[in-house]
């Protein structure tokens, strides 16, 4: 791969920092930090530029909080000015460079890809497998244990340094990676963390493609599937992947990792995808996702009746779930769950909207 040279000014230029600010504020213009930053916008942008150029820039303290859906995770939120820097770095250097180098089926956080791209690829792999082998083939489903928390700084830096020769860019990479204590773990919530995470396993992608010779393979962050005719070969692949992850990245697969027949179906990215005897690929929402949405609907009804949530806010929230669910065989399910929205008028308001 070619290395990047003299690219640091793409991050620190006033024009690109201004564009990064516009991107970073999307959907957040009413937030206090954004308003405060925009009151003295030019001053704040020039101050960021000066700190970057003088190499005095440091990331501020993180705001930490827990989220419990789809699973409990600690989110580390950056101060707004730091999000501007990360947008400029990712938009102008990291994304343009790495997006061309990564495996085609490395689907997370990339333009034109995402969860539905990965799901459609899985569907096409199942159909291709059926055309070759009928329903007699297997899936190796892998998930890495506490992935973001176990990414090692020293290994990540070593891998990134192979691609960047600009010392100023390397300085900024170090500032970002070392913004958390210790040698392991990158913060969930950072834009750079998303790119670091999809890049960190790139050498595993290449190992699976070239050394293991797996054609039907898809990865979304640390969740990945391999499809092959031979169950014993997938067992051998699993052993080699475990060894490779441990030796190269000090990572381990979790207990969810398993090999099973395609006809049992695959739990991947919120859907259960399975192949029928006739070769039809069916995609249904997983039970946990259905249960979570039913709980949300009950909460929406209570919040609306209490006057704490508007009809518009509820419809916006359910629209994203509906859009996701449409990618599966869920016509009747969507109708069933969303029909439970009652919208009783709050007793203390004539009109909550």
Phi, psi and omega in degrees: 000145174288146177267156179271134179233140173053044181258355186300324181294340175293331178279317190268354181296145181301317183298316181286327174294323178295317177296322180295322176300316180298320178289319184292332184274355182304125180075005184228019187296337180269001179286145184303314182297322179292315179300315180297322180293322184281339179301319176238059189302306183299318179300312182295322178291317178294326178295317176299315180300316181296317179296320178293314182295323181275354182063036175254359183293135174223148179282135180286178181296142179279148170263114186259138175204161182259141167241149186245357178238134000282345174212163184289127179216151174267122177261136178244104186269135178280155167295153187302317182300326179287329176293326177298314179299316182294323176298315181297317180296312182289314185293326188257342183231299189298305184297311181300327182281305189283332182301329180279342187260339186284159178301142182304323183264017169273098201263343189287139167064019182246142182300134180081002180233207182122193186298318184288328173298313181296321178295320178292325176295318177301319179298316180293325177295319180297319178294317179297320177297319179297319179296332180270317193234005187072226178256011184263070173210174195230161179236133168256112181256123185237148177214132183272138183290120175043059191304300184301323183287344185248006175290124183274131181299316184295321180289317178300314180298314181302317179292320180291323181299336179293340184255343184239126177253345180290116183297329180290321176294320179297321176301314182292322175302316180297318179301316183288312183294322183271014179285351172246150184289154175082185183254000180231145175099130172239147189289127173289126182123335177284141175296320178295326180299322178299315181289321177299321183290321179285334178281324187303326181265009182300322180291333173291318177305314182293323177297316181293319180291309190270311185282320181269347176058047178264120180274319183263095187213135177216142179226134170238103185058249182253013182250117185215156182230143172238138180238133182204156179293321192261115179296319180296324178294321177295327175297318178293320177300317181300316178300316182290323178294317178301314181295317181297313180299318181292314184287320187270329188226001180057043179242159178227150174279150181268181186290346179285345181294130182197164176244134182206161178293146179301329182292345175285341182092157183237124172274112186210119174058044173087356180238154171254110183255126179221161185250128179277171179297336181269000179094004178280137179261120181251137181232116180239149178293139180293153184303319181299320180293319178296316180296321179296320180290323177297322177295320179298319180300317177298318178295320178299316180299316180293317181294322179293316181296329179276357180078017182267348183215135182275161177299321180298316180297321179293316180296323177295320180292317181286337181297321181293320178294318180299318179297320177292315183296331181299341180280002175237180177277079193229021185305308182287326179297314179301316180297319182295313183289313185286341176291346180279354174288120188260322182056054171290135182295132177301139183290337184263004181220143176286324181209114184282350186268000000 
